[in-house]
């Protein structure tokens, strides 16, 4: 059976724990300058049909650390600009003898479609508003490093939930692992199908983040929005921005997270983004290690990552922030 990483929703808790163990193990080895097991002689296609900085670079880094070769592909400059369908593109890449695919696409379900036709492992790097599983895994590793647990934490996901695949993947992962989830934001930026997501909805920021252990801020994803979902960016920021004043409603040790890219001054102000409470840079770095874990797992490699509680203790021990950048 081919292993894909298409979404958190399909993964069982033991699989999520295994990927987090693997990610921790890879991080420890790399931070300590030790070798990692390589996946030699495999070429993974990097299909980014949507813009990306963090996700793309960290998949490249992950593949490099694992000794894999990457083949880059974007729709501009390919036969898709001549009208080739996604299905035919995937079939072509299959017969180009690529061994696996990492794929980002603006359509929800695109990675699942690719998995049907490709014949090898597919890792979803973000499909529309649906899922972004590797972001959620990196965020979970970051929470484990900084809080030592996920179970029992209060996590507030704040902002444009409707258009966010990060919100969905994080909500599935963190709730499966025992966190209590609240979605906070204006009514117009909450999905109609809210009852299908695991968490409570709150439209008032102070109430929604009261006593939170973790706040995950979301960008206003205007590239996916129809006009008129909020009056103005200024009004939105005055109601939902995470800053010193609003952070006072959360727990004093509340972790501030954001998947990036940040719109500084909108969902977050500078002091909140750059304070010691912020885990944003750690999220970026941990993205590499969980993406290594996903590639290693999807390519059916065995032998690493056996004990979740020990891995969590190790995660706390290797968590050395890279140092702060002066503004
Ligand atoms: C997110 C994405 O693309 O879904 N970014 C990321 O991958 N780090 C969130 C966003 O674009 O706002």
mmCIF file of C-alpha atoms and ligand atoms in Angstrom:
data_model
loop_
_atom_site.group_PDB
_atom_site.id
_atom_site.type_symbol
_atom_site.label_atom_id
_atom_site.label_comp_id
_atom_site.label_asym_id
_atom_site.label_seq_id
_atom_site.Cartn_x
_atom_site.Cartn_y
_atom_site.Cartn_z
ATOM 1 C CA UNK A 1 0.000 0.000 0.000
ATOM 2 C CA UNK A 2 1.287 3.471 -0.893
ATOM 3 C CA UNK A 3 1.563 5.917 2.016
ATOM 4 C CA UNK A 4 0.438 9.465 1.340
ATOM 5 C CA UNK A 5 0.261 12.502 3.635
ATOM 6 C CA UNK A 6 -2.875 14.184 2.292
ATOM 7 C CA UNK A 7 -4.483 15.523 5.440
ATOM 8 C CA UNK A 8 -4.421 15.305 9.218
ATOM 9 C CA UNK A 9 -8.069 14.281 9.299
ATOM 10 C CA UNK A 10 -7.276 10.828 7.840
ATOM 11 C CA UNK A 11 -4.319 10.190 10.140
ATOM 12 C CA UNK A 12 -4.696 8.176 13.314
ATOM 13 C CA UNK A 13 -3.265 9.542 16.552
ATOM 14 C CA UNK A 14 -0.546 6.864 16.564
ATOM 15 C CA UNK A 15 0.503 7.929 13.051
ATOM 16 C CA UNK A 16 0.641 11.589 14.083
ATOM 17 C CA UNK A 17 2.683 10.643 17.143
ATOM 18 C CA UNK A 18 5.003 8.582 14.967
ATOM 19 C CA UNK A 19 5.580 11.509 12.585
ATOM 20 C CA UNK A 20 6.295 13.795 15.552
ATOM 21 C CA UNK A 21 8.725 11.247 16.986
ATOM 22 C CA UNK A 22 10.494 11.014 13.650
ATOM 23 C CA UNK A 23 10.618 14.814 13.366
ATOM 24 C CA UNK A 24 12.125 15.082 16.852
ATOM 25 C CA UNK A 25 14.660 12.396 16.087
ATOM 26 C CA UNK A 26 15.708 14.118 12.839
ATOM 27 C CA UNK A 27 15.986 17.476 14.603
ATOM 28 C CA UNK A 28 18.158 16.036 17.362
ATOM 29 C CA UNK A 29 20.502 14.400 14.869
ATOM 30 C CA UNK A 30 20.831 17.525 12.743
ATOM 31 C CA UNK A 31 21.260 19.928 15.686
ATOM 32 C CA UNK A 32 23.932 17.600 17.118
ATOM 33 C CA UNK A 33 25.671 17.253 13.730
ATOM 34 C CA UNK A 34 24.993 13.508 13.533
ATOM 35 C CA UNK A 35 24.122 11.612 10.372
ATOM 36 C CA UNK A 36 20.556 10.878 9.298
ATOM 37 C CA UNK A 37 19.420 7.797 7.362
ATOM 38 C CA UNK A 38 19.229 8.680 3.684
ATOM 39 C CA UNK A 39 16.641 7.815 1.051
ATOM 40 C CA UNK A 40 19.028 7.350 -1.848
ATOM 41 C CA UNK A 41 18.201 7.076 -5.542
ATOM 42 C CA UNK A 42 14.792 8.731 -5.179
ATOM 43 C CA UNK A 43 13.590 11.820 -6.995
ATOM 44 C CA UNK A 44 10.722 13.800 -5.523
ATOM 45 C CA UNK A 45 8.787 16.280 -7.670
ATOM 46 C CA UNK A 46 8.175 19.691 -6.054
ATOM 47 C CA UNK A 47 4.914 20.885 -7.592
ATOM 48 C CA UNK A 48 4.096 24.358 -6.340
ATOM 49 C CA UNK A 49 1.124 25.723 -8.268
ATOM 50 C CA UNK A 50 0.663 28.418 -5.581
ATOM 51 C CA UNK A 51 3.242 30.780 -4.112
ATOM 52 C CA UNK A 52 5.334 29.573 -1.230
ATOM 53 C CA UNK A 53 8.443 30.607 0.693
ATOM 54 C CA UNK A 54 8.600 28.611 3.937
ATOM 55 C CA UNK A 55 6.944 25.392 2.815
ATOM 56 C CA UNK A 56 8.860 25.125 -0.419
ATOM 57 C CA UNK A 57 12.278 25.883 1.040
ATOM 58 C CA UNK A 58 11.752 23.556 3.995
ATOM 59 C CA UNK A 59 10.725 20.661 1.731
ATOM 60 C CA UNK A 60 13.882 21.336 -0.315
ATOM 61 C CA UNK A 61 15.938 21.324 2.891
ATOM 62 C CA UNK A 62 14.204 18.163 4.085
ATOM 63 C CA UNK A 63 14.939 16.372 0.813
ATOM 64 C CA UNK A 64 18.557 17.565 0.891
ATOM 65 C CA UNK A 65 19.119 16.278 4.445
ATOM 66 C CA UNK A 66 17.626 12.927 3.382
ATOM 67 C CA UNK A 67 19.895 12.629 0.342
ATOM 68 C CA UNK A 68 17.005 12.822 -2.131
ATOM 69 C CA UNK A 69 17.000 14.676 -5.423
ATOM 70 C CA UNK A 70 14.227 17.159 -6.207
ATOM 71 C CA UNK A 71 12.654 18.022 -9.559
ATOM 72 C CA UNK A 72 11.020 21.438 -9.525
ATOM 73 C CA UNK A 73 7.840 22.238 -11.325
ATOM 74 C CA UNK A 74 5.490 25.209 -11.467
ATOM 75 C CA UNK A 75 2.501 25.730 -13.763
ATOM 76 C CA UNK A 76 4.034 28.815 -15.409
ATOM 77 C CA UNK A 77 6.549 27.531 -17.934
ATOM 78 C CA UNK A 78 5.024 24.026 -18.054
ATOM 79 C CA UNK A 79 2.494 22.436 -20.398
ATOM 80 C CA UNK A 80 -0.260 23.439 -17.968
ATOM 81 C CA UNK A 81 0.046 26.919 -19.444
ATOM 82 C CA UNK A 82 -0.877 25.213 -22.782
ATOM 83 C CA UNK A 83 -4.044 23.795 -21.239
ATOM 84 C CA UNK A 84 -2.874 20.408 -19.987
ATOM 85 C CA UNK A 85 -5.092 19.093 -17.189
ATOM 86 C CA UNK A 86 -3.829 18.321 -13.705
ATOM 87 C CA UNK A 87 -4.553 14.627 -14.288
ATOM 88 C CA UNK A 88 -2.441 14.511 -17.466
ATOM 89 C CA UNK A 89 0.336 16.463 -15.791
ATOM 90 C CA UNK A 90 0.406 13.956 -12.934
ATOM 91 C CA UNK A 91 0.399 11.018 -15.384
ATOM 92 C CA UNK A 92 3.281 12.628 -17.270
ATOM 93 C CA UNK A 93 5.298 13.016 -14.087
ATOM 94 C CA UNK A 94 4.562 9.394 -13.219
ATOM 95 C CA UNK A 95 6.005 8.292 -16.554
ATOM 96 C CA UNK A 96 8.961 10.596 -16.099
ATOM 97 C CA UNK A 97 9.715 8.067 -13.335
ATOM 98 C CA UNK A 98 9.516 10.513 -10.419
ATOM 99 C CA UNK A 99 9.314 8.526 -7.179
ATOM 100 C CA UNK A 100 7.177 10.902 -5.105
ATOM 101 C CA UNK A 101 5.408 14.254 -5.214
ATOM 102 C CA UNK A 102 5.141 17.225 -2.889
ATOM 103 C CA UNK A 103 2.274 19.329 -4.109
ATOM 104 C CA UNK A 104 0.628 22.699 -3.389
ATOM 105 C CA UNK A 105 -2.440 23.713 -5.350
ATOM 106 C CA UNK A 106 -5.223 26.279 -5.030
ATOM 107 C CA UNK A 107 -7.972 23.626 -5.356
ATOM 108 C CA UNK A 108 -9.125 21.714 -2.274
ATOM 109 C CA UNK A 109 -8.670 18.009 -3.049
ATOM 110 C CA UNK A 110 -5.919 18.499 -5.670
ATOM 111 C CA UNK A 111 -3.368 16.405 -3.736
ATOM 112 C CA UNK A 112 -5.928 13.594 -3.347
ATOM 113 C CA UNK A 113 -6.518 13.632 -7.095
ATOM 114 C CA UNK A 114 -2.762 13.489 -7.696
ATOM 115 C CA UNK A 115 -2.496 10.521 -5.327
ATOM 116 C CA UNK A 116 -5.086 8.625 -7.402
ATOM 117 C CA UNK A 117 -3.107 8.894 -10.625
ATOM 118 C CA UNK A 118 0.533 9.149 -9.608
ATOM 119 C CA UNK A 119 1.301 5.661 -8.325
ATOM 120 C CA UNK A 120 3.752 6.765 -5.608
ATOM 121 C CA UNK A 121 3.694 8.747 -2.364
ATOM 122 C CA UNK A 122 2.135 12.226 -2.454
ATOM 123 C CA UNK A 123 2.656 14.774 0.322
ATOM 124 C CA UNK A 124 0.165 17.629 0.432
ATOM 125 C CA UNK A 125 1.915 20.997 0.814
ATOM 126 C CA UNK A 126 -1.446 22.824 1.007
ATOM 127 C CA UNK A 127 -4.608 22.304 -1.074
ATOM 128 C CA UNK A 128 -6.933 25.297 -1.274
ATOM 129 C CA UNK A 129 -8.807 25.870 1.961
ATOM 130 C CA UNK A 130 -8.723 22.188 2.819
ATOM 131 C CA UNK A 131 -5.555 21.000 4.575
ATOM 132 C CA UNK A 132 -1.897 21.814 5.202
ATOM 133 C CA UNK A 133 -0.809 18.742 7.160
ATOM 134 C CA UNK A 134 2.920 19.428 7.355
ATOM 135 C CA UNK A 135 2.286 22.922 8.773
ATOM 136 C CA UNK A 136 0.150 21.406 11.535
ATOM 137 C CA UNK A 137 2.831 18.806 12.317
ATOM 138 C CA UNK A 138 5.523 21.505 12.585
ATOM 139 C CA UNK A 139 3.232 23.578 14.794
ATOM 140 C CA UNK A 140 2.533 20.569 17.021
ATOM 141 C CA UNK A 141 6.259 19.887 17.393
ATOM 142 C CA UNK A 142 6.765 23.548 18.344
ATOM 143 C CA UNK A 143 3.990 23.393 20.973
ATOM 144 C CA UNK A 144 5.453 20.169 22.386
ATOM 145 C CA UNK A 145 8.886 21.762 22.656
ATOM 146 C CA UNK A 146 7.597 24.876 24.364
ATOM 147 C CA UNK A 147 4.765 23.437 26.491
ATOM 148 C CA UNK A 148 5.814 19.781 26.940
ATOM 149 C CA UNK A 149 2.305 18.554 26.045
ATOM 150 C CA UNK A 150 -0.714 19.124 23.828
ATOM 151 C CA UNK A 151 -3.357 17.324 25.863
ATOM 152 C CA UNK A 152 -5.399 19.710 28.004
ATOM 153 C CA UNK A 153 -4.100 22.931 26.393
ATOM 154 C CA UNK A 154 -6.503 25.701 25.374
ATOM 155 C CA UNK A 155 -5.701 26.722 21.825
ATOM 156 C CA UNK A 156 -7.319 29.773 20.190
ATOM 157 C CA UNK A 157 -7.174 29.924 16.386
ATOM 158 C CA UNK A 158 -7.750 33.585 15.562
ATOM 159 C CA UNK A 159 -8.706 35.268 12.292
ATOM 160 C CA UNK A 160 -9.682 34.149 8.810
ATOM 161 C CA UNK A 161 -10.698 30.559 9.575
ATOM 162 C CA UNK A 162 -12.893 30.281 6.466
ATOM 163 C CA UNK A 163 -10.006 30.542 4.003
ATOM 164 C CA UNK A 164 -7.383 28.784 6.104
ATOM 165 C CA UNK A 165 -6.118 25.258 5.498
ATOM 166 C CA UNK A 166 -3.726 25.871 8.426
ATOM 167 C CA UNK A 167 -6.704 26.407 10.773
ATOM 168 C CA UNK A 168 -8.314 23.153 9.649
ATOM 169 C CA UNK A 169 -5.196 20.967 9.851
ATOM 170 C CA UNK A 170 -4.200 22.433 13.214
ATOM 171 C CA UNK A 171 -7.704 22.011 14.615
ATOM 172 C CA UNK A 172 -7.823 18.358 13.565
ATOM 173 C CA UNK A 173 -4.372 17.577 14.869
ATOM 174 C CA UNK A 174 -4.539 19.417 18.179
ATOM 175 C CA UNK A 175 -8.052 18.193 19.004
ATOM 176 C CA UNK A 176 -7.097 14.580 18.178
ATOM 177 C CA UNK A 177 -4.219 14.995 20.644
ATOM 178 C CA UNK A 178 -6.538 16.286 23.391
ATOM 179 C CA UNK A 179 -6.359 20.098 23.145
ATOM 180 C CA UNK A 180 -9.437 22.282 23.549
ATOM 181 C CA UNK A 181 -9.938 24.408 20.407
ATOM 182 C CA UNK A 182 -11.673 27.769 20.025
ATOM 183 C CA UNK A 183 -12.058 29.534 16.692
ATOM 184 C CA UNK A 184 -12.101 33.306 17.089
ATOM 185 C CA UNK A 185 -12.988 35.803 14.374
ATOM 186 C CA UNK A 186 -15.763 37.704 12.639
ATOM 187 C CA UNK A 187 -18.847 35.814 11.525
ATOM 188 C CA UNK A 188 -18.028 36.490 7.852
ATOM 189 C CA UNK A 189 -14.669 34.717 8.162
ATOM 190 C CA UNK A 190 -16.055 31.550 9.761
ATOM 191 C CA UNK A 191 -17.080 28.639 7.497
ATOM 192 C CA UNK A 192 -20.776 27.735 7.126
ATOM 193 C CA UNK A 193 -19.819 24.174 7.995
ATOM 194 C CA UNK A 194 -18.409 25.225 11.368
ATOM 195 C CA UNK A 195 -20.276 22.394 13.087
ATOM 196 C CA UNK A 196 -17.997 19.967 11.220
ATOM 197 C CA UNK A 197 -14.845 21.429 12.757
ATOM 198 C CA UNK A 198 -13.689 20.353 16.214
ATOM 199 C CA UNK A 199 -14.042 23.433 18.429
ATOM 200 C CA UNK A 200 -16.180 26.243 19.765
ATOM 201 C CA UNK A 201 -16.678 29.510 17.887
ATOM 202 C CA UNK A 202 -16.359 32.924 19.478
ATOM 203 C CA UNK A 203 -16.674 36.293 17.748
ATOM 204 C CA UNK A 204 -15.247 38.393 20.567
ATOM 205 C CA UNK A 205 -11.432 38.371 20.873
ATOM 206 C CA UNK A 206 -11.041 38.913 24.661
ATOM 207 C CA UNK A 207 -13.577 36.166 25.404
ATOM 208 C CA UNK A 208 -12.138 33.842 22.757
ATOM 209 C CA UNK A 209 -8.539 34.047 23.975
ATOM 210 C CA UNK A 210 -9.329 34.216 27.712
ATOM 211 C CA UNK A 211 -6.965 31.845 29.501
ATOM 212 C CA UNK A 212 -5.483 30.503 26.230
ATOM 213 C CA UNK A 213 -2.189 28.579 26.388
ATOM 214 C CA UNK A 214 -1.581 29.000 22.669
ATOM 215 C CA UNK A 215 -2.838 31.526 20.111
ATOM 216 C CA UNK A 216 -2.484 30.649 16.436
ATOM 217 C CA UNK A 217 -2.943 33.838 14.394
ATOM 218 C CA UNK A 218 -4.115 33.586 10.802
ATOM 219 C CA UNK A 219 -3.485 35.907 7.872
ATOM 220 C CA UNK A 220 -6.418 37.547 6.101
ATOM 221 C CA UNK A 221 -6.150 35.426 2.930
ATOM 222 C CA UNK A 222 -7.458 38.012 0.518
ATOM 223 C CA UNK A 223 -6.384 35.977 -2.531
ATOM 224 C CA UNK A 224 -9.218 33.543 -1.681
ATOM 225 C CA UNK A 225 -11.849 36.086 -0.606
ATOM 226 C CA UNK A 226 -14.795 37.704 -2.238
ATOM 227 C CA UNK A 227 -14.947 41.424 -1.504
ATOM 228 C CA UNK A 228 -16.818 42.833 1.454
ATOM 229 C CA UNK A 229 -16.161 40.165 4.093
ATOM 230 C CA UNK A 230 -14.911 42.870 6.492
ATOM 231 C CA UNK A 231 -15.249 46.656 6.403
ATOM 232 C CA UNK A 232 -11.593 47.610 6.414
ATOM 233 C CA UNK A 233 -8.248 46.180 7.441
ATOM 234 C CA UNK A 234 -8.034 48.896 10.119
ATOM 235 C CA UNK A 235 -11.369 47.936 11.650
ATOM 236 C CA UNK A 236 -10.457 44.240 11.511
ATOM 237 C CA UNK A 237 -7.138 44.955 13.271
ATOM 238 C CA UNK A 238 -8.867 47.030 15.950
ATOM 239 C CA UNK A 239 -11.105 44.055 16.775
ATOM 240 C CA UNK A 240 -8.875 41.016 16.258
ATOM 241 C CA UNK A 241 -5.218 42.036 16.441
ATOM 242 C CA UNK A 242 -2.964 40.179 18.862
ATOM 243 C CA UNK A 243 -0.839 42.782 20.654
ATOM 244 C CA UNK A 244 0.346 43.528 24.200
ATOM 245 C CA UNK A 245 -3.074 44.797 25.205
ATOM 246 C CA UNK A 246 -5.105 41.881 23.880
ATOM 247 C CA UNK A 247 -2.502 39.288 24.938
ATOM 248 C CA UNK A 248 -3.281 40.272 28.531
ATOM 249 C CA UNK A 249 -6.524 38.253 28.228
ATOM 250 C CA UNK A 250 -4.585 35.026 27.552
ATOM 251 C CA UNK A 251 -2.382 33.185 30.036
ATOM 252 C CA UNK A 252 0.821 35.099 30.887
ATOM 253 C CA UNK A 253 2.895 32.305 29.307
ATOM 254 C CA UNK A 254 0.665 32.037 26.234
ATOM 255 C CA UNK A 255 2.551 31.043 23.087
ATOM 256 C CA UNK A 256 1.989 33.278 20.050
ATOM 257 C CA UNK A 257 2.103 31.400 16.740
ATOM 258 C CA UNK A 258 1.592 32.284 13.085
ATOM 259 C CA UNK A 259 2.198 30.108 9.997
ATOM 260 C CA UNK A 260 3.492 33.079 8.004
ATOM 261 C CA UNK A 261 3.530 35.176 5.951
ATOM 262 C CA UNK A 262 2.633 37.768 8.608
ATOM 263 C CA UNK A 263 0.828 40.967 7.792
ATOM 264 C CA UNK A 264 2.507 42.995 10.523
ATOM 265 C CA UNK A 265 0.170 45.553 12.005
ATOM 266 C CA UNK A 266 -2.909 43.572 10.972
ATOM 267 C CA UNK A 267 -3.297 40.192 12.704
ATOM 268 C CA UNK A 268 -0.227 40.789 14.890
ATOM 269 C CA UNK A 269 1.744 43.853 15.943
ATOM 270 C CA UNK A 270 5.558 43.941 15.984
ATOM 271 C CA UNK A 271 6.068 43.476 19.750
ATOM 272 C CA UNK A 272 3.768 40.420 19.798
ATOM 273 C CA UNK A 273 5.442 38.911 16.715
ATOM 274 C CA UNK A 274 8.968 39.441 18.038
ATOM 275 C CA UNK A 275 8.575 38.848 21.792
ATOM 276 C CA UNK A 276 9.855 35.852 23.730
ATOM 277 C CA UNK A 277 6.275 34.547 23.734
ATOM 278 C CA UNK A 278 6.415 34.269 19.945
ATOM 279 C CA UNK A 279 7.245 30.832 18.500
ATOM 280 C CA UNK A 280 7.081 31.949 14.860
ATOM 281 C CA UNK A 281 10.744 31.325 14.008
ATOM 282 C CA UNK A 282 10.657 27.937 15.736
ATOM 283 C CA UNK A 283 7.623 27.010 13.608
ATOM 284 C CA UNK A 284 9.656 27.726 10.478
ATOM 285 C CA UNK A 285 12.621 25.639 11.619
ATOM 286 C CA UNK A 286 10.506 22.722 12.841
ATOM 287 C CA UNK A 287 8.805 22.663 9.444
ATOM 288 C CA UNK A 288 12.000 21.154 8.031
ATOM 289 C CA UNK A 289 12.111 18.251 10.484
ATOM 290 C CA UNK A 290 8.469 17.221 10.210
ATOM 291 C CA UNK A 291 8.752 17.377 6.412
ATOM 292 C CA UNK A 292 11.747 15.040 6.665
ATOM 293 C CA UNK A 293 9.528 12.807 8.803
ATOM 294 C CA UNK A 294 6.745 12.844 6.212
ATOM 295 C CA UNK A 295 9.098 11.997 3.331
ATOM 296 C CA UNK A 296 10.799 9.265 5.365
ATOM 297 C CA UNK A 297 7.456 7.757 6.379
ATOM 298 C CA UNK A 298 5.832 8.113 2.958
ATOM 299 C CA UNK A 299 8.795 6.404 1.331
ATOM 300 C CA UNK A 300 8.276 3.489 3.709
ATOM 301 C CA UNK A 301 11.531 3.786 5.605
ATOM 302 C CA UNK A 302 11.626 2.060 8.978
ATOM 303 C CA UNK A 303 13.836 1.989 12.014
ATOM 304 C CA UNK A 304 13.515 5.430 13.562
ATOM 305 C CA UNK A 305 11.061 6.964 16.014
ATOM 306 C CA UNK A 306 9.784 4.326 18.409
ATOM 307 C CA UNK A 307 8.773 5.951 21.680
ATOM 308 C CA UNK A 308 6.505 8.995 21.845
ATOM 309 C CA UNK A 309 6.943 10.020 25.538
ATOM 310 C CA UNK A 310 10.735 9.848 25.189
ATOM 311 C CA UNK A 311 10.526 11.826 21.959
ATOM 312 C CA UNK A 312 8.591 14.577 23.734
ATOM 313 C CA UNK A 313 11.215 14.806 26.472
ATOM 314 C CA UNK A 314 13.850 14.981 23.722
ATOM 315 C CA UNK A 315 11.870 17.679 21.893
ATOM 316 C CA UNK A 316 12.040 19.909 24.958
ATOM 317 C CA UNK A 317 15.755 19.234 25.347
ATOM 318 C CA UNK A 318 16.756 20.081 21.749
ATOM 319 C CA UNK A 319 14.596 23.196 21.579
ATOM 320 C CA UNK A 320 17.300 25.845 21.302
ATOM 321 C CA UNK A 321 15.975 29.039 19.735
ATOM 322 C CA UNK A 322 18.284 30.263 16.947
ATOM 323 C CA UNK A 323 18.661 33.656 18.641
ATOM 324 C CA UNK A 324 16.682 36.795 18.150
ATOM 325 C CA UNK A 325 16.978 39.153 15.234
ATOM 326 C CA UNK A 326 17.092 42.824 16.173
ATOM 327 C CA UNK A 327 14.388 44.944 14.561
HETATM 328 C C1 LIG B 1 0.101 29.269 4.904
HETATM 329 C C2 LIG B 1 -0.482 28.646 3.648
HETATM 330 O O1 LIG B 1 0.070 28.774 2.560
HETATM 331 O O2 LIG B 1 -1.501 28.016 3.819
HETATM 332 N N1 LIG B 1 1.442 29.552 4.848
HETATM 333 C C3 LIG B 1 2.379 28.576 4.987
HETATM 334 O O3 LIG B 1 2.352 27.568 4.343
HETATM 335 N N2 LIG B 1 3.329 28.774 5.916
HETATM 336 C C4 LIG B 1 -0.758 30.344 5.452
HETATM 337 C C5 LIG B 1 -0.976 31.601 4.648
HETATM 338 O O4 LIG B 1 -0.644 31.681 3.477
HETATM 339 O O5 LIG B 1 -1.512 32.539 5.251
#
